[in-house]
Structure formats: C-alpha cells, structure tokens
Amino acid sequence: MAAAARPIPYETLDHKRYFFEKLGLTERLLERCLGEALSAGGEFADLYFEAVTSTSLGMDEGIIKTASQGISVGCGVRVLSGERTGFAYTDDLSADRLLKAARTAALIANGPQTQRVEGFTETRAPQLYPAAGLGGDAEIAAKIKLIERANSAARAFDPRIVQVRASINDELRRILIAASDGTFASDTQPLARFNVFVIAKDEHNTARGTSGGGGRVLLDNFDLPGKTPEHFAEEAARTALLQLNAVPAPAGDMEVVLGPGWPGVLLHEAVGHGLEADFNRKKTSAFAGLIGQQVASSKVTVVDNGTMPGRRGSLNIDDEGNATQETVLIENGILRGYLSDKLSSRLMNMPNTGSGRRESYQAIPMPRMTNTYMLAGEDEPADILRSVKRGLYAVNFGGGQVDITNGKFVFTASEAYLIEDGKVTAPVKGATLIGNGPEALKYVSMVGHDLALDEGIGTCGKAGQSVPVGVGMPTIKLDRMTVGGTGR
C-alpha cells in the first residue's frame, strides 16, 4: 500500500493565509496595485497570484532516470480596455515590483483614471478536492514504489513486453485573485497524473501502448480499484500486444461506433473548442451566431462541468475567481450557449460561465473547457454494435487535429476493431477518423446508456497554453464517417 498524503482539512484551510502571512501581501497592497493598473483609464484590472510546488519522477529500463522538484511563485497583472488587454507579470512579489508590473499593464489604456478600487468581496467556493500538503522524503519513496509496481506488472504481463516507462507527476497550486470589480478569491489545487508506456515486440512487429490516470487526488487514489499502477500497466501492455496482430484499417465512408470514455476527446476537440466564447465573439468558429439552432442530432446533449469532485478538469474557482458550474452547450441537438470568461461575457452581453482559465501567472486567462462530455442516452451498447453491418469500432484515440474555423478534424485511433455483421472482429491499426465536428454530430443515430469519463489524463492546448481537462461520452453510433486506412 502506498502511503497516503495527509491532507489539510479543507473546511479549515484559509487559502489566502499562504499569500498574506508567508509572502507578505496585504489587502492595502492589492488595492494599490489595482489602482496603478487602472491609472491610465482601463475599465477592469485583476491580479493573479500563484505559487506552485511540483514533483516529477520517471522510471525507464527498471531504474529511476528522471527526478525533479520545482517551486514557482509570481503574479500576473491584467488590464482591460474595450477589446484591448494589457498584461505584465513578475516573479518578485515585493511591493515595488508589483506596482511596476501594474503600471506596465496600465499602458494599454490612454486616458485619466475613472475607476476606483475600494474593498473586496470574498468568493465562497465549493470543496471539490482535498488541499493536501505534498512533498517530503516519505512521499517520494511512496511514489517510487508506485512506479516500481507498474514496471513489474507490465513486464509480468507478457514476455513480449520489452520496454516499460512509468512516471508520476504531481503539483500543488495555490492561487489568489483580486480584481477591480471587488472579486477576491483563493484556492489550493492538487493535481496528480500517473502514466505507463510500453513497447511490445515479436518476430515480425513492434507496437506501443500507453495508459494512465489521475485527477485532483492524493496518492491513496492509486490504490483504489481500477486506478492502481497494475491496472494502468496491464492496460498499456494489452493495447500494445493487440497492435502486434492488428490488420490494416479499411478506408472509406462507413458506420462508426465510438466507445465510452476517452473517445470523448473527439467531442472536446471537434466541438468543444468551437463553443468557446472568444472564437464566437471574433466569428472564427463554425458555431458563431447559431445559438438556438439545430447543430446536432436530437439525441445529442453536451455539457461542460467544472464541479465534479476530484476530476482532472474540475476547479473550485476559475482563474478569474468565479465559481465553476455545469453549462449546457448543446441540448437535444440545439445550441444553447458558449463557454465564457469575464472579457467575453462583458463584450457579448452574455452570462459568465466561470470558464476563465490560464496556464500560469505568466499568461492571460481565456475561455476554456473543464470536463466536457455527452450525456447518456437510452440505447443498449450491445444493440448499437449489432446494428452495424460493416464498420469501425473505435475504443481509444491517440493524437488529433482540428480547425476551429470550419470544424474539420482528423483523429488517429490507437485501439479500434472491425465490425462485421454486428460483431466486433479483428483489431485494426492505422485507422484515422476524418470529418467535420458539427456535421458529424448530425449523424449520431444511437446513444448508449453507458456514459463514462476518461481516466484523468487530458491536457488541452490553446494559444500556447496547456490546462488539465476531462472528457467523456457514452457509446455512440455515427451513421457515416470517413475512415482513413490502408486496408480494404
């Protein structure tokens, strides 16, 4: 059993104490900085303080080859003036450097100060995850044991597993946000990810397999059923061995069934990004101007939900200090709304959905997804497969690309099978799914009752910033999709 971290009881934790008592901030200093930020006539300003401690351990060829720990502290100052954004950041939290950063961000505006900053209203956030104190030699030893368990399990799975890499990465992020609109919010956010990569080899072929999981959890999460190092190691080994005997994927338009869970990444990429408010405000999304219109099959309902306890994409507050929420994006095929941050909600006169996220204090916030998934339907998953005469059953995906402006996507399936006469038959390799997000959703004809979320490995990239996210979906059937492959 891995030693569990000792969490600080969340209900007694004062997140802001870290910044005020350990880093020397005061409410008076925050008000002075916001005043400087608005001194040139900006309409809104905020301060984002962040302190992150992180650990990364990796094993390859049976030995620990990488080990690192890091501490990062800093503040980003943002000023909004119309559609313009002024931004500056500093890793020095002294009063002089904070005020200098505020004056730099203020340069975006050009006029007399019109906004006053007086007093804050503290946001009372929910408690979606523990605020644990990570670190210490004992915990490092426990993490190494987890990695060793994964290494042993993968090698014991089959003699054809010839290489194993296992790693664990975790961090504890403390944030404090103060804004000229009175926002005052703080949070402590744990995040952990376990990953296993293997190479399988026989006399003819070589194949790779990966698996992993995590979330806003403590180390004892990795001793829960279905979340152990052995589980991830055996999954990675199983998928690699499967590829050794896979046949080339067929090519052409055909019926496609997507399995539950991680295939929701296709929904995230092909649809979710197109529903972020900044793309729609700039009219660069395929969904711009379509609220209230039918954009998908009536069987499709898509939500973004940042309030799911322990999930990788969940947040007590977003990076602008707003509580996250469940937002219905598409309801029975009708487009209901976008994901918005403070800037987009103000410029578009629409509700703020608590979707302002940023990679770190060195970056500006923008509308981002949290946990995005399709709600379950009423179909039996086995019936969905039986309904397909000849098609593809895609269970897992590797990489993918999407063009937000027109919704066109290409995804590579890392685990897929032929469906022949309603039965799942041979595994295939080299399958790609090619389509258009909005059009693909119109071909959804069956939706299973088996909604599943991913294991907790998702990271979303946008405009050079990466943030943790979750995805999910039930088993679904698309009546038509283009499959790329080299088989027949």
Tab-separated table of C-alpha atoms in Angstrom:
chain	number	residue	atom	x	y	z
A	1	MET	CA	0.000	0.000	0.000
A	2	ALA	CA	1.281	3.441	-0.865
A	3	ALA	CA	1.460	5.877	1.994
A	4	ALA	CA	-1.335	8.380	1.717
A	5	ALA	CA	-0.588	12.065	1.923
A	6	ARG	CA	-2.014	13.770	4.963
A	7	PRO	CA	-4.496	16.328	3.679
A	8	ILE	CA	-5.145	19.580	5.409
A	9	PRO	CA	-8.873	19.540	6.279
A	10	TYR	CA	-10.335	21.660	3.548
A	11	GLU	CA	-13.011	23.275	5.658
A	12	THR	CA	-10.393	24.733	7.993
A	13	LEU	CA	-7.954	25.833	5.318
A	14	ASP	CA	-7.537	29.563	4.750
A	15	HIS	CA	-6.012	29.636	1.256
A	16	LYS	CA	-5.168	33.321	1.344
A	17	ARG	CA	-3.133	32.894	4.554
A	18	TYR	CA	-0.259	31.474	2.484
A	19	PHE	CA	-0.002	34.640	0.436
A	20	PHE	CA	-0.613	37.077	3.278
A	21	GLU	CA	1.461	35.505	6.061
A	22	LYS	CA	4.197	33.751	4.064
A	23	LEU	CA	4.563	36.029	1.075
A	24	GLY	CA	3.791	39.356	2.743
A	25	LEU	CA	0.785	40.522	0.752
A	26	THR	CA	-1.856	42.804	2.261
A	27	GLU	CA	-5.262	43.956	1.052
A	28	ARG	CA	-3.934	47.518	1.030
A	29	LEU	CA	-1.094	46.485	-1.330
A	30	LEU	CA	-3.563	44.728	-3.639
A	31	GLU	CA	-5.742	47.850	-3.773
A	32	ARG	CA	-2.685	50.000	-4.564
A	33	CYS	CA	-1.661	47.657	-7.398
A	34	LEU	CA	-5.156	47.656	-8.900
A	35	GLY	CA	-5.246	51.437	-8.597
A	36	GLU	CA	-1.969	51.688	-10.521
A	37	ALA	CA	-3.265	49.213	-13.116
A	38	LEU	CA	-6.281	51.453	-13.763
A	39	SER	CA	-4.331	54.716	-13.587
A	40	ALA	CA	-4.362	55.189	-17.379
A	41	GLY	CA	-8.111	54.705	-17.725
A	42	GLY	CA	-8.546	50.944	-18.012
A	43	GLU	CA	-12.029	49.583	-17.353
A	44	PHE	CA	-11.058	46.474	-15.409
A	45	ALA	CA	-7.941	45.065	-13.773
A	46	ASP	CA	-7.080	41.899	-11.901
A	47	LEU	CA	-4.143	40.375	-10.064
A	48	TYR	CA	-3.435	36.639	-10.254
A	49	PHE	CA	-1.015	35.367	-7.618
A	50	GLU	CA	0.248	31.812	-7.960
A	51	ALA	CA	2.587	29.520	-6.014
A	52	VAL	CA	3.193	26.020	-7.386
A	53	THR	CA	5.225	23.154	-5.926
A	54	SER	CA	5.682	20.213	-8.283
A	55	THR	CA	7.386	16.812	-8.397
A	56	SER	CA	8.151	14.564	-11.368
A	57	LEU	CA	9.572	11.021	-11.209
A	58	GLY	CA	10.213	8.689	-14.143
A	59	MET	CA	11.458	5.092	-14.497
A	60	ASP	CA	12.908	3.570	-17.652
A	61	GLU	CA	14.577	0.182	-18.031
A	62	GLY	CA	13.856	-0.581	-14.395
A	63	ILE	CA	15.676	2.372	-12.848
A	64	ILE	CA	14.641	5.888	-11.878
A	65	LYS	CA	16.100	8.031	-14.655
A	66	THR	CA	14.380	11.357	-14.074
A	67	ALA	CA	13.529	13.129	-10.831
A	68	SER	CA	12.772	16.785	-10.335
A	69	GLN	CA	11.077	19.146	-7.933
A	70	GLY	CA	10.200	22.750	-8.565
A	71	ILE	CA	8.753	25.827	-6.908
A	72	SER	CA	7.265	28.673	-8.910
A	73	VAL	CA	5.881	31.924	-7.479
A	74	GLY	CA	4.647	35.004	-9.288
A	75	CYS	CA	1.864	37.423	-10.164
A	76	GLY	CA	0.188	38.383	-13.433
A	77	VAL	CA	-1.446	41.818	-13.772
A	78	ARG	CA	-4.131	42.289	-16.419
A	79	VAL	CA	-5.881	45.468	-17.560
A	80	LEU	CA	-8.856	45.512	-19.950
A	81	SER	CA	-9.842	48.494	-22.058
A	82	GLY	CA	-12.532	47.687	-24.596
A	83	GLU	CA	-11.226	44.687	-26.527
A	84	ARG	CA	-7.622	45.512	-25.676
A	85	THR	CA	-5.701	43.656	-22.980
A	86	GLY	CA	-2.628	44.954	-21.160
A	87	PHE	CA	-0.603	42.343	-19.309
A	88	ALA	CA	2.575	42.119	-17.263
A	89	TYR	CA	3.943	39.608	-14.800
A	90	THR	CA	6.644	39.324	-12.196
A	91	ASP	CA	8.231	36.560	-10.136
A	92	ASP	CA	9.174	39.103	-7.463
A	93	LEU	CA	6.265	39.826	-5.106
A	94	SER	CA	7.836	42.883	-3.461
A	95	ALA	CA	5.641	45.979	-3.457
A	96	ASP	CA	7.921	47.845	-5.856
A	97	ARG	CA	7.918	45.089	-8.482
A	98	LEU	CA	4.167	44.510	-8.208
A	99	LEU	CA	3.457	48.222	-8.647
A	100	LYS	CA	5.860	48.376	-11.606
A	101	ALA	CA	4.087	45.437	-13.261
A	102	ALA	CA	0.738	47.170	-12.676
A	103	ARG	CA	1.979	50.377	-14.298
A	104	THR	CA	3.267	48.385	-17.278
A	105	ALA	CA	-0.076	46.623	-17.787
A	106	ALA	CA	-1.832	50.011	-17.499
A	107	LEU	CA	-0.119	51.242	-20.678
A	108	ILE	CA	-2.805	49.536	-22.786
A	109	ALA	CA	-5.189	52.367	-21.892
A	110	ASN	CA	-4.776	56.056	-22.671
A	111	GLY	CA	-6.770	58.423	-20.509
A	112	PRO	CA	-7.496	59.636	-16.996
A	113	GLN	CA	-8.325	57.180	-14.225
A	114	THR	CA	-12.080	56.664	-13.937
A	115	GLN	CA	-12.316	53.504	-11.816
A	116	ARG	CA	-11.747	53.374	-8.050
A	117	VAL	CA	-10.743	50.270	-6.143
A	118	GLU	CA	-12.199	50.051	-2.653
A	119	GLY	CA	-12.740	46.806	-0.792
A	120	PHE	CA	-13.196	43.209	-1.828
A	121	THR	CA	-15.939	40.611	-1.557
A	122	GLU	CA	-14.567	37.161	-0.867
A	123	THR	CA	-15.887	34.322	-3.025
A	124	ARG	CA	-17.102	31.311	-1.074
A	125	ALA	CA	-16.210	28.346	-3.234
A	126	PRO	CA	-17.315	24.695	-3.014
A	127	GLN	CA	-14.929	21.931	-1.920
A	128	LEU	CA	-14.353	19.627	-4.857
A	129	TYR	CA	-10.975	18.209	-3.833
A	130	PRO	CA	-8.615	17.947	-0.862
A	131	ALA	CA	-5.985	20.589	-0.267
A	132	ALA	CA	-3.091	18.300	0.574
A	133	GLY	CA	0.408	19.096	1.684
A	134	LEU	CA	2.530	17.221	-0.862
A	135	GLY	CA	6.243	16.617	-0.605
A	136	GLY	CA	8.675	15.094	1.853
A	137	ASP	CA	11.036	12.115	1.622
A	138	ALA	CA	8.391	9.608	2.754
A	139	GLU	CA	6.070	10.658	-0.037
A	140	ILE	CA	8.845	10.491	-2.624
A	141	ALA	CA	9.538	6.917	-1.519
A	142	ALA	CA	5.843	6.074	-1.828
A	143	LYS	CA	5.767	7.454	-5.379
A	144	ILE	CA	8.799	5.403	-6.367
A	145	LYS	CA	7.049	2.276	-5.079
A	146	LEU	CA	4.044	3.061	-7.283
A	147	ILE	CA	6.303	3.329	-10.318
A	148	GLU	CA	8.094	0.095	-9.444
A	149	ARG	CA	4.737	-1.698	-9.170
A	150	ALA	CA	3.796	-0.533	-12.660
A	151	ASN	CA	7.138	-1.622	-14.086
A	152	SER	CA	6.838	-5.098	-12.558
A	153	ALA	CA	3.213	-5.556	-13.622
A	154	ALA	CA	3.868	-4.605	-17.232
A	155	ARG	CA	6.871	-6.913	-17.583
A	156	ALA	CA	4.994	-9.774	-15.942
A	157	PHE	CA	2.028	-9.367	-18.284
A	158	ASP	CA	3.727	-10.961	-21.284
A	159	PRO	CA	7.331	-11.755	-22.291
A	160	ARG	CA	6.811	-9.778	-25.482
A	161	ILE	CA	6.797	-6.547	-23.414
A	162	VAL	CA	10.390	-5.441	-23.983
A	163	GLN	CA	10.407	-1.877	-22.639
A	164	VAL	CA	8.493	-0.106	-19.880
A	165	ARG	CA	8.462	3.537	-18.875
A	166	ALA	CA	6.407	4.668	-15.894
A	167	SER	CA	6.103	8.122	-14.388
A	168	ILE	CA	4.188	10.139	-11.837
A	169	ASN	CA	3.798	13.903	-11.841
A	170	ASP	CA	2.033	15.934	-9.201
A	171	GLU	CA	1.693	19.511	-8.115
A	172	LEU	CA	0.022	21.704	-5.523
A	173	ARG	CA	-1.083	25.043	-6.904
A	174	ARG	CA	-2.096	27.902	-4.616
A	175	ILE	CA	-3.811	30.866	-6.233
A	176	LEU	CA	-5.201	34.204	-5.077
A	177	ILE	CA	-7.174	36.551	-7.326
A	178	ALA	CA	-8.107	40.164	-6.618
A	179	ALA	CA	-9.903	42.349	-9.146
A	180	SER	CA	-11.162	45.899	-9.507
A	181	ASP	CA	-14.765	44.657	-9.570
A	182	GLY	CA	-14.337	43.539	-5.942
A	183	THR	CA	-13.509	39.912	-6.699
A	184	PHE	CA	-11.380	38.299	-4.006
A	185	ALA	CA	-10.922	34.533	-4.220
A	186	SER	CA	-8.315	31.917	-3.356
A	187	ASP	CA	-7.885	28.188	-3.766
A	188	THR	CA	-5.448	25.313	-3.281
A	189	GLN	CA	-5.499	22.825	-6.151
A	190	PRO	CA	-3.830	19.380	-6.083
A	191	LEU	CA	-3.192	17.556	-9.360
A	192	ALA	CA	-1.617	14.149	-9.990
A	193	ARG	CA	-1.062	12.047	-13.112
A	194	PHE	CA	0.304	8.503	-13.439
A	195	ASN	CA	1.435	7.249	-16.840
A	196	VAL	CA	2.736	3.964	-18.283
A	197	PHE	CA	4.260	3.473	-21.744
A	198	VAL	CA	5.337	0.080	-23.082
A	199	ILE	CA	6.835	-1.405	-26.226
A	200	ALA	CA	5.868	-4.907	-27.322
A	201	LYS	CA	7.840	-6.869	-29.889
A	202	ASP	CA	7.562	-10.230	-31.614
A	203	GLU	CA	9.479	-11.695	-34.515
A	204	HIS	CA	7.540	-9.650	-37.060
A	205	ASN	CA	6.238	-6.438	-35.468
A	206	THR	CA	6.817	-3.768	-32.847
A	207	ALA	CA	3.941	-1.905	-31.184
A	208	ARG	CA	3.405	0.672	-28.454
A	209	GLY	CA	0.817	1.020	-25.728
A	210	THR	CA	0.056	3.729	-23.179
A	211	SER	CA	-2.285	4.085	-20.247
A	212	GLY	CA	-2.625	6.317	-17.231
A	213	GLY	CA	-4.881	8.184	-14.880
A	214	GLY	CA	-5.156	10.724	-12.109
A	215	GLY	CA	-7.022	13.866	-11.210
A	216	ARG	CA	-7.224	16.309	-8.319
A	217	VAL	CA	-6.471	13.493	-5.933
A	218	LEU	CA	-3.986	12.264	-3.321
A	219	LEU	CA	-1.625	9.308	-3.589
A	220	ASP	CA	-4.090	6.898	-1.993
A	221	ASN	CA	-6.192	7.328	-5.147
A	222	PHE	CA	-3.762	4.963	-6.867
A	223	ASP	CA	-4.745	2.101	-4.588
A	224	LEU	CA	-8.422	2.291	-5.497
A	225	PRO	CA	-9.855	-0.472	-7.742
A	226	GLY	CA	-9.296	0.338	-11.400
A	227	LYS	CA	-6.783	3.077	-10.599
A	228	THR	CA	-3.762	1.076	-9.431
A	229	PRO	CA	-0.340	1.040	-11.115
A	230	GLU	CA	-1.013	-2.584	-12.029
A	231	HIS	CA	-4.231	-1.608	-13.818
A	232	PHE	CA	-2.536	1.068	-15.929
A	233	ALA	CA	0.455	-1.179	-16.666
A	234	GLU	CA	-1.718	-4.066	-17.821
A	235	GLU	CA	-3.845	-1.764	-19.963
A	236	ALA	CA	-0.745	-0.379	-21.673
A	237	ALA	CA	0.592	-3.904	-22.237
A	238	ARG	CA	-2.755	-5.190	-23.510
A	239	THR	CA	-3.123	-2.441	-26.117
A	240	ALA	CA	0.462	-2.886	-27.315
A	241	LEU	CA	0.036	-6.642	-27.743
A	242	LEU	CA	-3.250	-6.060	-29.542
A	243	GLN	CA	-1.440	-3.995	-32.168
A	244	LEU	CA	1.048	-6.781	-32.888
A	245	ASN	CA	-1.714	-8.790	-34.545
A	246	ALA	CA	-3.804	-5.937	-35.922
A	247	VAL	CA	-4.755	-5.761	-39.615
A	248	PRO	CA	-4.624	-2.573	-41.702
A	249	ALA	CA	-7.714	-0.423	-41.196
A	250	PRO	CA	-10.151	-0.193	-44.104
A	251	ALA	CA	-10.693	3.137	-45.843
A	252	GLY	CA	-13.844	4.921	-46.946
A	253	ASP	CA	-17.193	6.158	-45.646
A	254	MET	CA	-18.773	3.740	-43.199
A	255	GLU	CA	-20.707	3.424	-39.975
A	256	VAL	CA	-18.562	4.163	-36.925
A	257	VAL	CA	-19.188	3.296	-33.284
A	258	LEU	CA	-17.235	5.219	-30.649
A	259	GLY	CA	-16.678	3.518	-27.306
A	260	PRO	CA	-17.380	5.194	-23.942
A	261	GLY	CA	-14.887	7.363	-22.060
A	262	TRP	CA	-11.723	8.701	-23.698
A	263	PRO	CA	-13.225	8.896	-27.242
A	264	GLY	CA	-14.937	11.986	-25.827
A	265	VAL	CA	-11.666	13.728	-26.748
A	266	LEU	CA	-13.101	13.894	-30.274
A	267	LEU	CA	-16.067	15.823	-28.831
A	268	HIS	CA	-13.677	18.107	-26.947
A	269	GLU	CA	-11.596	18.931	-29.996
A	270	ALA	CA	-14.139	18.877	-32.791
A	271	VAL	CA	-16.985	20.621	-30.941
A	272	GLY	CA	-15.889	21.954	-27.544
A	273	HIS	CA	-13.292	24.433	-28.778
A	274	GLY	CA	-15.782	25.787	-31.282
A	275	LEU	CA	-18.103	26.643	-28.377
A	276	GLU	CA	-15.585	28.795	-26.510
A	277	ALA	CA	-16.851	32.372	-26.474
A	278	ASP	CA	-13.728	34.124	-27.740
A	279	PHE	CA	-13.836	32.253	-31.054
A	280	ASN	CA	-17.526	33.092	-31.424
A	281	ARG	CA	-17.041	36.738	-30.433
A	282	LYS	CA	-14.468	37.017	-33.208
A	283	LYS	CA	-16.734	34.942	-35.501
A	284	THR	CA	-13.944	32.488	-36.243
A	285	SER	CA	-15.920	29.462	-35.026
A	286	ALA	CA	-18.125	27.226	-37.132
A	287	PHE	CA	-20.767	27.711	-34.384
A	288	ALA	CA	-20.765	31.548	-34.447
A	289	GLY	CA	-24.274	33.009	-34.472
A	290	LEU	CA	-26.007	29.620	-34.195
A	291	ILE	CA	-27.431	29.796	-30.631
A	292	GLY	CA	-30.956	28.422	-30.695
A	293	GLN	CA	-30.396	26.492	-33.913
A	294	GLN	CA	-30.183	22.740	-34.530
A	295	VAL	CA	-26.476	21.880	-34.742
A	296	ALA	CA	-26.566	18.165	-33.895
A	297	SER	CA	-28.812	15.121	-33.807
A	298	SER	CA	-31.681	15.426	-31.340
A	299	LYS	CA	-30.042	12.591	-29.406
A	300	VAL	CA	-27.023	14.762	-28.574
A	301	THR	CA	-26.725	16.778	-25.349
A	302	VAL	CA	-23.280	18.142	-24.478
A	303	VAL	CA	-22.284	19.795	-21.202
A	304	ASP	CA	-19.152	21.276	-19.673
A	305	ASN	CA	-18.990	20.665	-15.942
A	306	GLY	CA	-16.258	22.037	-13.682
A	307	THR	CA	-17.958	20.936	-10.457
A	308	MET	CA	-17.238	17.182	-10.491
A	309	PRO	CA	-15.330	16.169	-7.322
A	310	GLY	CA	-11.749	15.047	-7.911
A	311	ARG	CA	-11.898	15.238	-11.691
A	312	ARG	CA	-8.817	16.498	-13.545
A	313	GLY	CA	-10.701	19.392	-15.152
A	314	SER	CA	-12.618	20.454	-12.038
A	315	LEU	CA	-11.993	23.706	-10.176
A	316	ASN	CA	-13.477	25.284	-7.061
A	317	ILE	CA	-12.958	28.623	-8.782
A	318	ASP	CA	-11.747	29.505	-12.244
A	319	ASP	CA	-8.661	31.652	-12.777
A	320	GLU	CA	-10.729	34.845	-12.630
A	321	GLY	CA	-12.148	33.995	-9.188
A	322	ASN	CA	-15.596	32.785	-10.295
A	323	ALA	CA	-17.128	29.523	-9.084
A	324	THR	CA	-17.246	26.946	-11.874
A	325	GLN	CA	-20.562	25.449	-12.968
A	326	GLU	CA	-22.293	22.926	-15.194
A	327	THR	CA	-23.026	24.592	-18.525
A	328	VAL	CA	-25.339	23.039	-21.099
A	329	LEU	CA	-23.782	23.720	-24.507
A	330	ILE	CA	-25.969	21.589	-26.784
A	331	GLU	CA	-29.363	20.300	-25.601
A	332	ASN	CA	-31.139	17.669	-27.709
A	333	GLY	CA	-29.217	18.961	-30.707
A	334	ILE	CA	-29.985	22.669	-30.100
A	335	LEU	CA	-27.056	25.022	-29.433
A	336	ARG	CA	-27.745	26.659	-26.047
A	337	GLY	CA	-24.645	28.721	-25.292
A	338	TYR	CA	-20.901	29.240	-25.169
A	339	LEU	CA	-18.207	28.991	-22.532
A	340	SER	CA	-17.266	32.493	-21.420
A	341	ASP	CA	-14.814	34.411	-19.269
A	342	LYS	CA	-15.159	37.954	-17.935
A	343	LEU	CA	-13.962	39.632	-21.126
A	344	SER	CA	-16.239	37.712	-23.483
A	345	SER	CA	-19.282	37.899	-21.220
A	346	ARG	CA	-18.898	41.676	-20.992
A	347	LEU	CA	-18.337	42.226	-24.711
A	348	MET	CA	-21.015	39.731	-25.792
A	349	ASN	CA	-23.542	40.644	-23.056
A	350	MET	CA	-23.868	37.010	-22.059
A	351	PRO	CA	-23.604	35.117	-18.748
A	352	ASN	CA	-20.158	34.387	-17.330
A	353	THR	CA	-19.899	30.593	-17.088
A	354	GLY	CA	-16.802	30.555	-14.856
A	355	SER	CA	-14.640	29.346	-17.746
A	356	GLY	CA	-11.706	31.775	-17.494
A	357	ARG	CA	-8.557	29.638	-17.304
A	358	ARG	CA	-4.831	30.260	-17.677
A	359	GLU	CA	-1.738	28.069	-17.712
A	360	SER	CA	0.115	30.137	-15.107
A	361	TYR	CA	0.666	33.652	-13.770
A	362	GLN	CA	2.701	34.303	-16.935
A	363	ALA	CA	-0.358	34.006	-19.208
A	364	ILE	CA	-3.694	35.754	-19.660
A	365	PRO	CA	-6.976	33.919	-18.982
A	366	MET	CA	-9.264	32.884	-21.821
A	367	PRO	CA	-12.434	30.749	-22.158
A	368	ARG	CA	-11.514	27.085	-21.710
A	369	MET	CA	-13.299	23.797	-21.140
A	370	THR	CA	-13.198	21.895	-17.823
A	371	ASN	CA	-14.833	18.410	-18.044
A	372	THR	CA	-16.726	18.152	-21.343
A	373	TYR	CA	-18.937	15.202	-22.179
A	374	MET	CA	-22.067	13.953	-23.920
A	375	LEU	CA	-24.927	12.840	-21.687
A	376	ALA	CA	-26.064	9.219	-21.735
A	377	GLY	CA	-28.902	8.047	-23.954
A	378	GLU	CA	-31.185	5.038	-23.711
A	379	ASP	CA	-29.641	2.549	-26.166
A	380	GLU	CA	-28.041	-0.711	-25.113
A	381	PRO	CA	-24.351	-0.633	-26.164
A	382	ALA	CA	-24.563	-4.215	-27.458
A	383	ASP	CA	-27.554	-3.231	-29.616
A	384	ILE	CA	-25.531	-0.365	-31.057
A	385	LEU	CA	-22.807	-2.758	-32.211
A	386	ARG	CA	-25.357	-5.312	-33.502
A	387	SER	CA	-26.945	-2.613	-35.673
A	388	VAL	CA	-23.764	-2.190	-37.786
A	389	LYS	CA	-23.380	-4.358	-40.904
A	390	ARG	CA	-19.797	-3.274	-41.648
A	391	GLY	CA	-17.977	-0.527	-39.834
A	392	LEU	CA	-15.355	0.528	-37.334
A	393	TYR	CA	-15.455	0.362	-33.532
A	394	ALA	CA	-13.043	2.964	-32.139
A	395	VAL	CA	-12.296	2.457	-28.449
A	396	ASN	CA	-9.310	4.709	-27.887
A	397	PHE	CA	-7.617	7.631	-29.594
A	398	GLY	CA	-4.083	8.913	-29.882
A	399	GLY	CA	-3.443	12.313	-31.390
A	400	GLY	CA	-5.753	14.559	-33.362
A	401	GLN	CA	-6.043	17.914	-35.083
A	402	VAL	CA	-8.996	20.244	-35.604
A	403	ASP	CA	-9.534	23.512	-37.493
A	404	ILE	CA	-11.775	25.661	-35.255
A	405	THR	CA	-12.867	27.881	-38.126
A	406	ASN	CA	-14.643	25.121	-40.025
A	407	GLY	CA	-14.747	22.245	-37.533
A	408	LYS	CA	-12.763	19.830	-39.718
A	409	PHE	CA	-10.837	17.200	-37.738
A	410	VAL	CA	-8.504	14.246	-38.143
A	411	PHE	CA	-8.022	11.774	-35.277
A	412	THR	CA	-5.870	8.668	-35.010
A	413	ALA	CA	-7.418	5.647	-33.305
A	414	SER	CA	-4.960	3.858	-31.019
A	415	GLU	CA	-7.388	0.958	-30.405
A	416	ALA	CA	-10.042	0.043	-32.952
A	417	TYR	CA	-11.765	-3.036	-34.377
A	418	LEU	CA	-13.721	-4.074	-37.411
A	419	ILE	CA	-17.461	-4.591	-37.008
A	420	GLU	CA	-18.748	-7.293	-39.331
A	421	ASP	CA	-22.389	-8.398	-39.352
A	422	GLY	CA	-22.949	-6.839	-35.946
A	423	LYS	CA	-19.957	-8.475	-34.302
A	424	VAL	CA	-16.645	-6.963	-33.180
A	425	THR	CA	-13.905	-8.896	-35.007
A	426	ALA	CA	-10.279	-8.119	-35.871
A	427	PRO	CA	-8.271	-5.302	-34.274
A	428	VAL	CA	-7.063	-2.771	-36.826
A	429	LYS	CA	-4.073	-0.446	-36.988
A	430	GLY	CA	-3.540	2.847	-38.751
A	431	ALA	CA	-7.181	3.980	-38.559
A	432	THR	CA	-7.907	7.706	-38.761
A	433	LEU	CA	-11.294	9.385	-38.440
A	434	ILE	CA	-11.804	12.340	-40.749
A	435	GLY	CA	-14.776	14.664	-40.555
A	436	ASN	CA	-16.373	17.934	-39.585
A	437	GLY	CA	-17.447	18.383	-35.954
A	438	PRO	CA	-20.859	20.000	-36.443
A	439	GLU	CA	-21.724	17.679	-39.358
A	440	ALA	CA	-20.522	14.553	-37.538
A	441	LEU	CA	-22.888	15.245	-34.625
A	442	LYS	CA	-25.826	15.279	-37.039
A	443	TYR	CA	-25.075	11.652	-37.951
A	444	VAL	CA	-25.380	10.404	-34.343
A	445	SER	CA	-28.258	7.915	-34.519
A	446	MET	CA	-27.813	5.882	-31.316
A	447	VAL	CA	-26.547	6.907	-27.867
A	448	GLY	CA	-25.776	4.319	-25.198
A	449	HIS	CA	-26.665	4.442	-21.526
A	450	ASP	CA	-23.036	3.782	-20.544
A	451	LEU	CA	-21.626	7.295	-20.096
A	452	ALA	CA	-18.019	7.092	-18.908
A	453	LEU	CA	-15.391	9.726	-18.253
A	454	ASP	CA	-11.708	9.387	-19.064
A	455	GLU	CA	-9.151	8.113	-16.545
A	456	GLY	CA	-7.825	11.591	-15.789
A	457	ILE	CA	-5.046	12.237	-18.288
A	458	GLY	CA	-6.362	15.020	-20.520
A	459	THR	CA	-4.406	18.189	-21.214
A	460	CYS	CA	-5.856	20.840	-23.506
A	461	GLY	CA	-3.737	23.164	-25.611
A	462	LYS	CA	-4.935	26.553	-26.846
A	463	ALA	CA	-2.954	29.601	-27.933
A	464	GLY	CA	0.196	28.074	-26.481
A	465	GLN	CA	-1.336	27.445	-23.064
A	466	SER	CA	-1.950	23.978	-21.586
A	467	VAL	CA	-4.515	23.252	-18.856
A	468	PRO	CA	-5.831	19.972	-17.376
A	469	VAL	CA	-9.250	18.849	-18.624
A	470	GLY	CA	-11.614	15.885	-18.568
A	471	VAL	CA	-13.621	14.326	-21.404
A	472	GLY	CA	-16.241	11.644	-21.752
A	473	MET	CA	-19.113	10.147	-23.693
A	474	PRO	CA	-21.293	7.034	-23.826
A	475	THR	CA	-21.104	4.523	-26.676
A	476	ILE	CA	-22.485	6.274	-29.760
A	477	LYS	CA	-23.141	5.331	-33.362
A	478	LEU	CA	-22.487	7.681	-36.280
A	479	ASP	CA	-24.251	6.589	-39.443
A	480	ARG	CA	-21.480	7.978	-41.603
A	481	MET	CA	-17.877	8.989	-41.137
A	482	THR	CA	-14.793	8.892	-43.316
A	483	VAL	CA	-12.212	6.371	-42.147
A	484	GLY	CA	-8.646	6.615	-43.368
A	485	GLY	CA	-6.597	3.424	-43.633
A	486	THR	CA	-4.527	1.254	-45.915
A	487	GLY	CA	-6.687	-1.886	-45.837
A	488	ARG	CA	-9.787	-2.925	-47.738
